[in-house]
Coordinates of C-alpha atoms in Angstrom, one line a residue:
X1 CA -143.5 60.3 104.6
X2 CA -144.4 62.7 101.6
X3 CA -145.5 61.1 98.2
X4 CA -142.3 61.9 96.0
X5 CA -142.5 62.8 92.8
X6 CA -139.1 60.9 92.4
X7 CA -138.2 57.6 93.1
X8 CA -136.5 57.1 96.7
X9 CA -133.1 58.6 96.7
X10 CA -130.5 55.5 95.3
X11 CA -133.5 53.8 93.5
X12 CA -131.0 52.4 90.4
X13 CA -133.6 52.6 86.8
X14 CA -136.2 54.3 86.0
X15 CA -139.5 54.7 87.4
X16 CA -141.5 56.5 84.5
X17 CA -142.2 52.7 82.3
X18 CA -143.6 50.7 84.9
X19 CA -146.0 53.8 86.4
X20 CA -147.0 54.6 82.4
X21 CA -148.4 50.9 82.0
X22 CA -149.7 51.1 85.3
X23 CA -151.8 53.6 84.5
X24 CA -152.6 53.6 81.0
X25 CA -153.7 49.8 82.4
X26 CA -155.8 51.5 85.2
X27 CA -157.7 52.8 81.2
X28 CA -159.7 49.2 81.7
X29 CA -161.7 50.7 84.7
X30 CA -163.2 53.5 81.9
X31 CA -165.2 50.9 81.1
X32 CA -166.4 49.6 84.4
X33 CA -167.5 52.6 85.6
X34 CA -169.0 53.7 82.3
X35 CA -170.8 50.5 81.4
X36 CA -171.8 50.5 85.4
X37 CA -173.0 54.4 84.6
X38 CA -175.0 54.2 81.8
X39 CA -178.0 51.8 82.8
X40 CA -179.4 55.0 85.6
X41 CA -179.6 57.2 83.0
X42 CA -180.8 54.6 80.5
X43 CA -183.7 53.6 83.1
X44 CA -184.9 56.7 83.1
X45 CA -184.8 57.8 79.4
X46 CA -188.5 59.2 78.1
X47 CA -188.4 57.7 74.3
X48 CA -186.4 53.9 75.9
X49 CA -189.2 53.6 78.9
X50 CA -191.5 54.1 76.1
X51 CA -189.9 51.7 73.7
X52 CA -189.3 49.1 76.4
X53 CA -192.3 49.3 78.8
X54 CA -194.5 45.8 78.5
X55 CA -197.2 48.2 79.4
X56 CA -196.7 49.3 83.2
X57 CA -197.6 52.9 83.7
X58 CA -195.9 55.4 86.1
X59 CA -197.6 56.8 89.1
X60 CA -195.1 59.1 89.5
X61 CA -195.8 61.2 86.3
X62 CA -198.2 58.6 84.1
X63 CA -195.6 57.3 81.8
X64 CA -194.9 53.9 80.4
X65 CA -192.1 52.6 82.5
X66 CA -191.1 49.8 84.0
X67 CA -191.4 47.4 86.5
X68 CA -189.5 47.3 89.5
X69 CA -188.8 43.7 88.7
X70 CA -187.9 44.3 85.4
X71 CA -185.7 47.4 86.7
X72 CA -184.4 45.0 89.2
X73 CA -183.0 42.2 86.6
X74 CA -181.6 45.2 83.7
X75 CA -179.9 46.2 86.9
X76 CA -178.8 43.6 89.1
X77 CA -177.4 41.3 85.6
X78 CA -175.2 42.7 84.8
X79 CA -173.7 42.5 88.8
X80 CA -174.5 38.5 88.1
X81 CA -172.2 38.7 84.9
X82 CA -169.2 40.2 86.6
X83 CA -169.5 38.1 89.7
X84 CA -168.8 34.7 87.4
X85 CA -166.4 37.6 85.6
X86 CA -164.4 37.4 88.6
X87 CA -164.4 33.7 90.0
X88 CA -162.8 32.9 85.6
X89 CA -159.9 35.8 86.0
X90 CA -157.8 33.5 88.0
X91 CA -157.7 31.0 86.0
X92 CA -158.0 33.2 82.6
X93 CA -154.5 34.6 84.2
X94 CA -153.1 32.3 84.6
X95 CA -153.5 30.3 81.6
X96 CA -153.4 33.2 79.0
X97 CA -151.1 35.2 81.3
X98 CA -151.8 38.6 82.6
X99 CA -151.5 40.3 79.3
X100 CA -153.7 38.4 77.1
X101 CA -156.1 37.7 79.8
X102 CA -157.3 41.0 80.2
X103 CA -157.3 41.3 76.0
X104 CA -159.5 38.4 76.0
X105 CA -162.0 39.7 79.0
X106 CA -162.6 42.5 76.7
X107 CA -164.1 40.9 73.5
X108 CA -166.0 39.3 75.7
X109 CA -167.5 42.7 77.3
X110 CA -167.2 43.6 73.5
X111 CA -169.8 41.3 73.0
X112 CA -171.8 42.7 75.7
X113 CA -171.5 46.0 74.0
X114 CA -173.2 44.6 70.3
X115 CA -176.1 42.9 71.8
X116 CA -177.0 45.6 74.1
X117 CA -176.9 47.9 70.8
X118 CA -178.4 45.7 69.0
X119 CA -181.9 45.2 72.2
X120 CA -185.0 46.4 71.1
X121 CA -186.7 44.2 73.7
X122 CA -185.9 43.6 77.0
X123 CA -185.0 40.3 76.9
X124 CA -181.4 41.2 73.8
X125 CA -180.8 44.1 76.6
X126 CA -181.1 41.4 79.5
X127 CA -178.6 39.1 78.2
X128 CA -175.8 41.9 77.0
X129 CA -175.7 43.6 80.3
X130 CA -174.6 39.8 81.2
X131 CA -172.1 40.0 78.4
X132 CA -170.7 43.2 79.1
X133 CA -170.8 42.9 83.4
X134 CA -168.7 38.9 81.9
X135 CA -166.2 41.2 81.5
X136 CA -166.2 44.1 83.6
X137 CA -165.8 41.2 86.1
X138 CA -162.5 39.7 84.4
X139 CA -161.5 43.0 84.0
X140 CA -161.9 44.4 87.7
X141 CA -159.6 41.5 88.6
X142 CA -157.2 41.5 86.5
X143 CA -156.1 45.8 85.9
X144 CA -155.2 45.4 89.4
X145 CA -153.0 42.3 89.5
X146 CA -151.4 43.7 86.8
X147 CA -150.4 46.6 88.7
X148 CA -149.7 45.7 91.9
X149 CA -147.5 43.2 89.8
X150 CA -145.2 45.8 88.2
X151 CA -145.7 48.8 89.9
X152 CA -142.5 50.1 92.5
X153 CA -143.4 50.0 95.7
X154 CA -143.1 53.3 96.5
X155 CA -145.9 54.5 94.5
X156 CA -147.9 50.8 94.1
X157 CA -150.5 52.3 96.1
X158 CA -151.0 55.2 93.8
X159 CA -150.4 53.5 90.8
X160 CA -153.6 51.1 92.1
X161 CA -155.5 53.4 93.1
X162 CA -155.6 55.2 89.5
X163 CA -158.3 52.0 88.9
X164 CA -160.7 53.6 91.0
X165 CA -160.1 56.9 89.7
X166 CA -160.5 55.6 85.6
X167 CA -164.1 54.2 87.0
X168 CA -164.9 57.4 88.9
X169 CA -164.0 59.2 85.1
X170 CA -165.9 56.7 83.4
X171 CA -169.2 57.7 85.8
X172 CA -168.4 60.7 84.3
X173 CA -168.1 60.0 81.1
X174 CA -171.6 57.7 81.4
X175 CA -172.8 61.1 83.1
X176 CA -172.2 63.0 80.1
X177 CA -172.9 61.4 77.3
X178 CA -176.7 60.7 79.1
X179 CA -177.5 63.8 79.8
X180 CA -176.6 64.1 76.3
X181 CA -178.6 62.8 74.4
X182 CA -181.7 62.6 76.9
X183 CA -184.0 64.7 74.9
X184 CA -183.5 62.5 71.9
X185 CA -186.5 61.3 70.5
X186 CA -185.7 58.4 68.8
X187 CA -183.3 55.1 69.7
X188 CA -179.9 57.6 69.6
X189 CA -181.1 58.6 72.8
X190 CA -179.6 54.7 74.7
X191 CA -177.7 53.3 71.8
X192 CA -175.3 56.3 71.5
X193 CA -174.4 56.3 76.0
X194 CA -174.1 52.6 75.1
X195 CA -171.9 52.2 72.1
X196 CA -169.3 55.0 73.5
X197 CA -168.4 51.5 75.1
X198 CA -166.5 50.6 71.6
X199 CA -164.4 53.2 72.0
X200 CA -163.0 52.4 74.9
X201 CA -162.6 48.8 73.8
X202 CA -160.8 49.5 71.2
X203 CA -158.0 52.0 73.3
X204 CA -157.7 49.1 75.9
X205 CA -157.1 46.5 74.0
X206 CA -154.7 47.9 70.9
X207 CA -152.9 49.3 73.6
X208 CA -152.1 46.3 75.4
X209 CA -150.4 44.8 72.9
X210 CA -147.6 47.2 72.9
X211 CA -147.0 46.4 76.8
X212 CA -145.3 43.4 78.2
X213 CA -146.2 40.8 80.7
X214 CA -145.5 41.1 83.8
X215 CA -141.7 40.0 86.0
X216 CA -144.0 37.8 88.4
X217 CA -146.2 35.9 85.9
X218 CA -143.3 34.0 84.4
X219 CA -141.5 33.3 87.3
X220 CA -144.8 31.7 88.8
X221 CA -144.4 30.2 85.3
X222 CA -140.7 29.5 86.0
X223 CA -138.8 31.1 82.9
X224 CA -136.5 33.9 84.4
X225 CA -135.4 34.5 81.4
X226 CA -138.9 36.5 80.1
X227 CA -139.5 37.3 83.1
X228 CA -135.8 39.0 83.4
X229 CA -136.8 41.0 79.8
X230 CA -139.9 42.4 81.5
X231 CA -138.8 43.7 84.7
X232 CA -135.4 45.3 82.1
X233 CA -138.0 46.7 79.7
X234 CA -140.1 48.4 83.2
X235 CA -137.2 49.4 85.1
X236 CA -135.7 50.7 82.0
X237 CA -131.7 48.9 83.8
X238 CA -130.3 45.7 81.7
X239 CA -131.4 42.5 82.6
X240 CA -127.9 41.4 84.5
X241 CA -127.3 45.1 86.2
X242 CA -126.8 43.8 90.2
X243 CA -129.9 45.7 90.9
X244 CA -132.0 44.2 88.9
X245 CA -130.9 40.4 89.2
X246 CA -131.3 41.1 93.0
X247 CA -134.4 41.9 92.7
X248 CA -135.8 39.0 90.5
X249 CA -134.0 36.4 93.2
X250 CA -135.7 37.8 95.9
X251 CA -139.3 37.8 93.7
X252 CA -137.9 34.2 92.7
X253 CA -136.9 32.8 96.2
X254 CA -139.9 34.4 97.7
X255 CA -142.1 32.1 95.8
X256 CA -140.0 29.1 96.4
X257 CA -140.8 30.0 99.9
X258 CA -143.7 30.1 99.6
X259 CA -144.3 27.0 97.0
X260 CA -142.9 25.2 100.1
X261 CA -145.5 25.5 102.3
X262 CA -148.6 23.9 100.7
X263 CA -150.2 24.0 97.5
X264 CA -151.6 26.9 95.9
X265 CA -155.6 24.8 94.9
X266 CA -158.4 26.8 95.8
X267 CA -158.8 24.8 98.9
X268 CA -155.8 26.1 100.0
X269 CA -156.6 30.3 99.2
X270 CA -158.6 29.2 102.5
X271 CA -155.8 27.8 105.2
X272 CA -154.3 30.0 107.4
X273 CA -152.5 33.0 106.6
X274 CA -153.8 32.7 103.9
X275 CA -157.4 32.3 104.5
X276 CA -156.7 35.0 106.7
X277 CA -155.6 37.1 103.5
X278 CA -158.9 36.2 101.8
X279 CA -161.2 36.9 104.7
X280 CA -159.4 40.4 105.0
X281 CA -160.0 41.1 101.1
X282 CA -163.6 39.2 100.3
X283 CA -164.8 41.5 104.1
X284 CA -162.9 44.5 102.5
X285 CA -165.1 44.4 99.2
X286 CA -168.0 43.5 100.2
X287 CA -167.8 46.5 102.6
X288 CA -167.5 48.2 99.8
X289 CA -170.1 47.7 98.6
X290 CA -172.3 48.0 101.0
X291 CA -170.8 51.9 101.8
X292 CA -173.9 52.3 99.2
X293 CA -172.6 53.9 96.7
X294 CA -173.3 52.5 94.1
X295 CA -177.4 53.1 95.1
X296 CA -176.8 56.9 94.2
X297 CA -174.6 55.7 90.5
X298 CA -177.5 53.3 90.2
X299 CA -180.2 54.5 91.5
X300 CA -179.3 57.8 92.0
X301 CA -181.2 59.4 88.5
X302 CA -184.3 57.7 89.2
X303 CA -184.3 58.0 93.1
X304 CA -184.0 61.9 93.0
X305 CA -186.5 62.0 89.4
X306 CA -189.0 60.1 91.9
X307 CA -188.4 61.9 95.3
X308 CA -189.4 65.2 93.1
X309 CA -185.7 67.1 91.9
X310 CA -185.8 69.1 89.3
X311 CA -182.8 68.3 86.6
X312 CA -181.7 65.1 88.0
X313 CA -180.5 64.1 85.5
X314 CA -178.1 67.1 86.9
X315 CA -177.9 66.3 89.7
X316 CA -176.2 62.9 88.4
X317 CA -173.2 65.0 86.5
X318 CA -172.5 67.1 89.9
X319 CA -172.1 63.4 92.0
X320 CA -170.8 61.9 89.5
X321 CA -167.9 65.4 89.1
X322 CA -167.1 65.2 92.7
X323 CA -166.9 61.5 92.4
X324 CA -163.7 61.9 89.7
X325 CA -162.8 65.0 91.7
X326 CA -162.6 63.6 95.2
X327 CA -160.2 60.9 94.2
X328 CA -157.4 62.4 92.9
X329 CA -156.2 63.8 97.1
X330 CA -156.9 59.6 97.7
X331 CA -154.5 59.1 95.4
X332 CA -151.5 61.1 97.5
X333 CA -153.4 59.8 101.2
X334 CA -152.3 56.4 100.4
X335 CA -149.4 56.8 100.8
X336 CA -148.4 59.5 102.6
X337 CA -151.2 58.3 105.8
X338 CA -151.1 54.6 104.5
X339 CA -153.5 52.1 103.8
X340 CA -155.2 51.7 107.7
X341 CA -155.0 55.5 108.8
X342 CA -157.1 56.8 105.3
X343 CA -159.8 53.7 105.3
X344 CA -160.6 54.8 109.0
X345 CA -160.8 58.5 108.4
X346 CA -162.6 57.6 105.2
X347 CA -165.6 55.0 107.3
X348 CA -165.8 57.3 110.5
X349 CA -167.1 60.4 107.2
X350 CA -169.3 57.9 105.3
X351 CA -171.3 56.3 108.5
X352 CA -171.4 60.3 109.7
X353 CA -172.3 61.9 106.4
X354 CA -175.4 58.7 105.2
X355 CA -177.3 59.6 108.6
X356 CA -177.5 63.2 108.4
X357 CA -178.8 62.4 104.9
X358 CA -180.8 59.5 106.2
X359 CA -182.2 62.1 109.1
X360 CA -182.9 64.6 107.0
X361 CA -184.6 63.0 105.1
X362 CA -186.8 60.8 106.9
X363 CA -187.8 64.6 109.1
X364 CA -188.0 67.2 106.9
X365 CA -189.0 65.2 103.0
X366 CA -187.9 65.2 100.1
X367 CA -190.3 67.9 98.6
X368 CA -188.8 71.1 100.9
X369 CA -186.6 72.5 98.8
X370 CA -184.1 73.3 102.1
X371 CA -184.2 70.1 102.5
X372 CA -183.2 69.1 99.0
X373 CA -179.4 71.3 99.0
X374 CA -179.4 69.9 102.3
X375 CA -179.7 66.4 100.8
X376 CA -177.7 66.8 97.6
X377 CA -174.4 68.9 99.9
X378 CA -174.3 65.7 102.1
X379 CA -174.8 63.1 99.0
X380 CA -171.0 65.4 97.7
X381 CA -169.6 65.0 101.3
X382 CA -170.6 61.5 101.5
X383 CA -169.4 60.7 98.1
X384 CA -165.7 63.1 98.9
X385 CA -164.9 60.8 101.4
X386 CA -165.6 57.7 99.6
X387 CA -163.5 58.9 96.2
X388 CA -160.6 59.5 98.6
X389 CA -160.9 56.3 100.6
X390 CA -162.4 53.2 100.0
X391 CA -163.1 53.5 96.5
X392 CA -158.7 53.3 95.3
X393 CA -158.1 52.1 99.0
X394 CA -159.7 48.8 98.5
X395 CA -158.4 47.6 95.3
X396 CA -155.1 48.4 97.1
X397 CA -155.4 46.7 99.8
X398 CA -157.1 43.2 97.9
X399 CA -153.8 43.6 95.4
X400 CA -150.7 43.6 97.3
X401 CA -152.1 40.7 100.3
X402 CA -151.8 37.4 98.8
X403 CA -148.1 35.7 97.4
X404 CA -147.9 34.6 93.9
X405 CA -148.8 31.5 93.8
X406 CA -152.5 32.1 95.0
X407 CA -152.7 36.0 93.9
X408 CA -154.7 34.7 90.9
X409 CA -156.7 33.0 92.7
X410 CA -157.3 35.1 96.0
X411 CA -158.3 38.2 93.9
X412 CA -160.6 37.4 91.8
X413 CA -162.3 35.4 94.9
X414 CA -162.3 39.0 96.2
X415 CA -163.2 40.9 93.6
X416 CA -166.0 38.6 93.1
X417 CA -167.1 39.0 96.6
X418 CA -167.0 42.6 95.6
X419 CA -169.9 42.3 92.6
X420 CA -171.8 39.6 94.2
X421 CA -173.1 42.3 97.5
X422 CA -172.8 44.5 94.4
X423 CA -175.5 42.5 92.9
X424 CA -177.5 42.4 95.8
X425 CA -177.9 46.1 96.5
X426 CA -178.6 46.3 92.6
X427 CA -181.4 44.1 92.7
X428 CA -182.8 44.5 96.2
X429 CA -182.5 48.8 95.7
X430 CA -186.3 48.9 93.9
X431 CA -188.1 46.7 96.2
X432 CA -186.4 48.8 99.3
X433 CA -186.8 52.2 97.9
X434 CA -190.3 52.4 95.6
X435 CA -193.6 51.9 97.3
X436 CA -196.5 50.0 95.2
X437 CA -197.2 46.4 96.4
X438 CA -195.1 44.3 98.2
X439 CA -191.8 46.7 98.0
X440 CA -190.8 48.5 101.4
X441 CA -191.2 52.0 100.1
X442 CA -188.1 53.4 102.8
X443 CA -187.3 56.3 99.9
X444 CA -184.3 58.2 102.2
X445 CA -184.9 55.9 105.4
X446 CA -182.4 53.9 102.6
X447 CA -179.7 55.8 104.2
X448 CA -180.5 54.2 107.3
X449 CA -178.7 50.8 105.7
X450 CA -176.2 52.3 103.9
X451 CA -175.0 54.3 107.5
X452 CA -174.8 51.4 109.5
X453 CA -172.6 49.7 107.3
X454 CA -170.2 52.3 107.0
X455 CA -170.0 51.7 110.8
X456 CA -169.5 48.4 110.9
X457 CA -166.7 49.8 108.4
X458 CA -164.7 51.5 111.2
X459 CA -164.2 48.1 113.0
X460 CA -163.9 45.8 110.6
X461 CA -160.4 48.0 109.1
X462 CA -159.1 48.0 113.3
X463 CA -158.8 44.5 113.6
X464 CA -158.7 42.7 110.2
X465 CA -156.3 45.8 107.4
X466 CA -152.5 45.8 107.8
X467 CA -150.7 48.5 107.1
X468 CA -148.1 47.7 103.8
X469 CA -147.6 51.1 102.8
X470 CA -143.8 51.0 101.4
X471 CA -143.3 47.5 101.5
X472 CA -142.7 45.2 98.2
X473 CA -144.9 42.3 97.6
X474 CA -142.6 39.9 99.1
X475 CA -142.1 42.5 102.3
X476 CA -146.4 42.0 103.2
X477 CA -145.7 38.0 102.6
X478 CA -142.7 38.7 105.5
X479 CA -145.8 40.2 107.7
X480 CA -148.3 38.8 107.8
X481 CA -146.0 35.6 109.2
X482 CA -144.2 37.6 111.9
X483 CA -147.2 40.3 113.1
X484 CA -150.2 38.5 114.9
X485 CA -152.1 41.5 115.1
X486 CA -154.0 44.1 111.9
X487 CA -153.5 46.6 114.7
X488 CA -149.5 46.4 115.9
X489 CA -148.6 46.6 112.0
X490 CA -147.4 50.4 112.0
X491 CA -143.9 50.7 111.7
X492 CA -143.3 47.1 110.4
X493 CA -139.4 46.8 109.3
X494 CA -139.0 43.7 107.0
X495 CA -136.0 42.1 107.4
X496 CA -135.8 38.3 106.4
X497 CA -133.8 37.8 102.9
X498 CA -136.5 34.4 100.9
X499 CA -133.1 33.9 99.4
X500 CA -131.6 32.9 102.5
X501 CA -134.4 31.5 104.2
X502 CA -135.0 29.2 100.5
X503 CA -131.8 28.1 101.1
X504 CA -132.3 26.3 105.0
X505 CA -137.2 25.4 104.3
X506 CA -136.4 22.7 102.5
X507 CA -135.6 20.3 105.6
X508 CA -138.3 21.5 107.9
X509 CA -141.7 23.1 106.3
X510 CA -143.5 23.6 109.7
X511 CA -141.3 25.8 111.0
X512 CA -141.6 29.8 111.7
X513 CA -140.4 32.2 109.3
X514 CA -139.5 33.8 112.6
X515 CA -137.3 30.8 112.9
X516 CA -135.3 30.3 109.2
X517 CA -134.5 33.9 109.2
X518 CA -132.1 32.5 112.5
X519 CA -131.3 29.3 111.4
X520 CA -130.6 31.6 107.9
X521 CA -128.4 34.2 110.3
X522 CA -126.7 31.7 112.5
X523 CA -125.8 29.7 108.9
X524 CA -124.6 33.2 107.3
X525 CA -122.3 34.2 110.7
X526 CA -121.0 30.3 110.8
X527 CA -120.3 31.5 107.2
X528 CA -118.5 34.7 107.9
X529 CA -116.8 33.3 111.0
X530 CA -115.2 30.2 109.3
X531 CA -114.3 32.2 106.0
X532 CA -112.2 34.7 108.7
X533 CA -110.7 31.9 110.7
X534 CA -109.1 30.5 107.0
X535 CA -107.9 33.9 106.5

């Protein structure tokens, strides 16, 4: 079914408030993308290299530079901070709420930006990178959580996907700012790109003061009146409107049913159906990183420079622009095609492009002008496949597969797995690509590694990713309860009313959802018969 601009016929209330809220919150992705994108240009900046170098001379250009180990430390420390920040996001979002939790994350991020801007040597710069990363890690887990819990089901995939769009816009802005300041011969050459992040943080922080918290968060806190007010704001319906009352009742009943199945501790996230969903989310986020996309955005400028490319800053701007532009069709395809087909399409396309880049770069060499043009072309095509599929869709899937009782915890762990692999790739890449003692000197052959993981992605999607297009978050729970295999999930039609199931669930905790639904239907049928007999 094509993506509709308007809600399905008969949908009560207004959709635009929830859409506007989701789009604004997605702006946090600019912080994520911009912070990620600035470092590549800063590491290649001549003034920064001269003043932060500890004496190492780059053999490629004969100028002062930092060593491979220092480069690894500076780039990867942000990912280390994001890993711990993502894990902290769950208790923060549950304790403070989704909205205030996001504001706390922005404050932590701002501390990191201050330290980086003021730094005149590597230690303080690294400390700033860690705190900025800590804040980004918290933000990266809370935003998809907030979006998933507020978006209408018919456009949820597109709204959550805009988070990835904002990340790509941040990367593009970073490339533009880096290119604008690279020729400055003062501290502004690196301080301006870093300090620009204050603007993004202030916009998001003060904007969050005007937004509501999520209705599901209030239900989790057992505050139905607050939940009704929040849902009323998002749907533009009176709090006593039948459609709003019904939606809230179903959210409440689903949460209460899930609580009858067990506790909501971290240990419970690894058990049964919850464990299967957590493995799916963590695997998806880890493989998103192992496709190699951040190799291009972390080290692209340095890699292109060392490979003999002229105007490497311009090449990075081109790849960032392709990344942003290619995300737009993904926002359409995630609802028009569905999650599984889009992820399969992206995995196959990425694998082909990565193997071509590796083959050309290894066989012909990067010094050949025709080979350089071919490399840039297929890297851009690879970015297209990533940006329209695995870029947005990974956040969409992980944001919608977990039940409310463990959603914050599970989503924080899936996001942390993304950042853990992000850190590993950022740390290992200089050793994998660069020449010199102790380095693998893979150069373009590193794309064989990324292509291999893209090939693995196709099998992972087929075996693990359920099709959740068009389902409410509560209906996704029903999908996992009724469908045992991911490849059998296409065409699933929900039939359960959790309000009816809740009334019979307490009697038998070990009964399956299918059995409980049957009991509820028999009870309902008997009630109708008794009512008819009485009349």
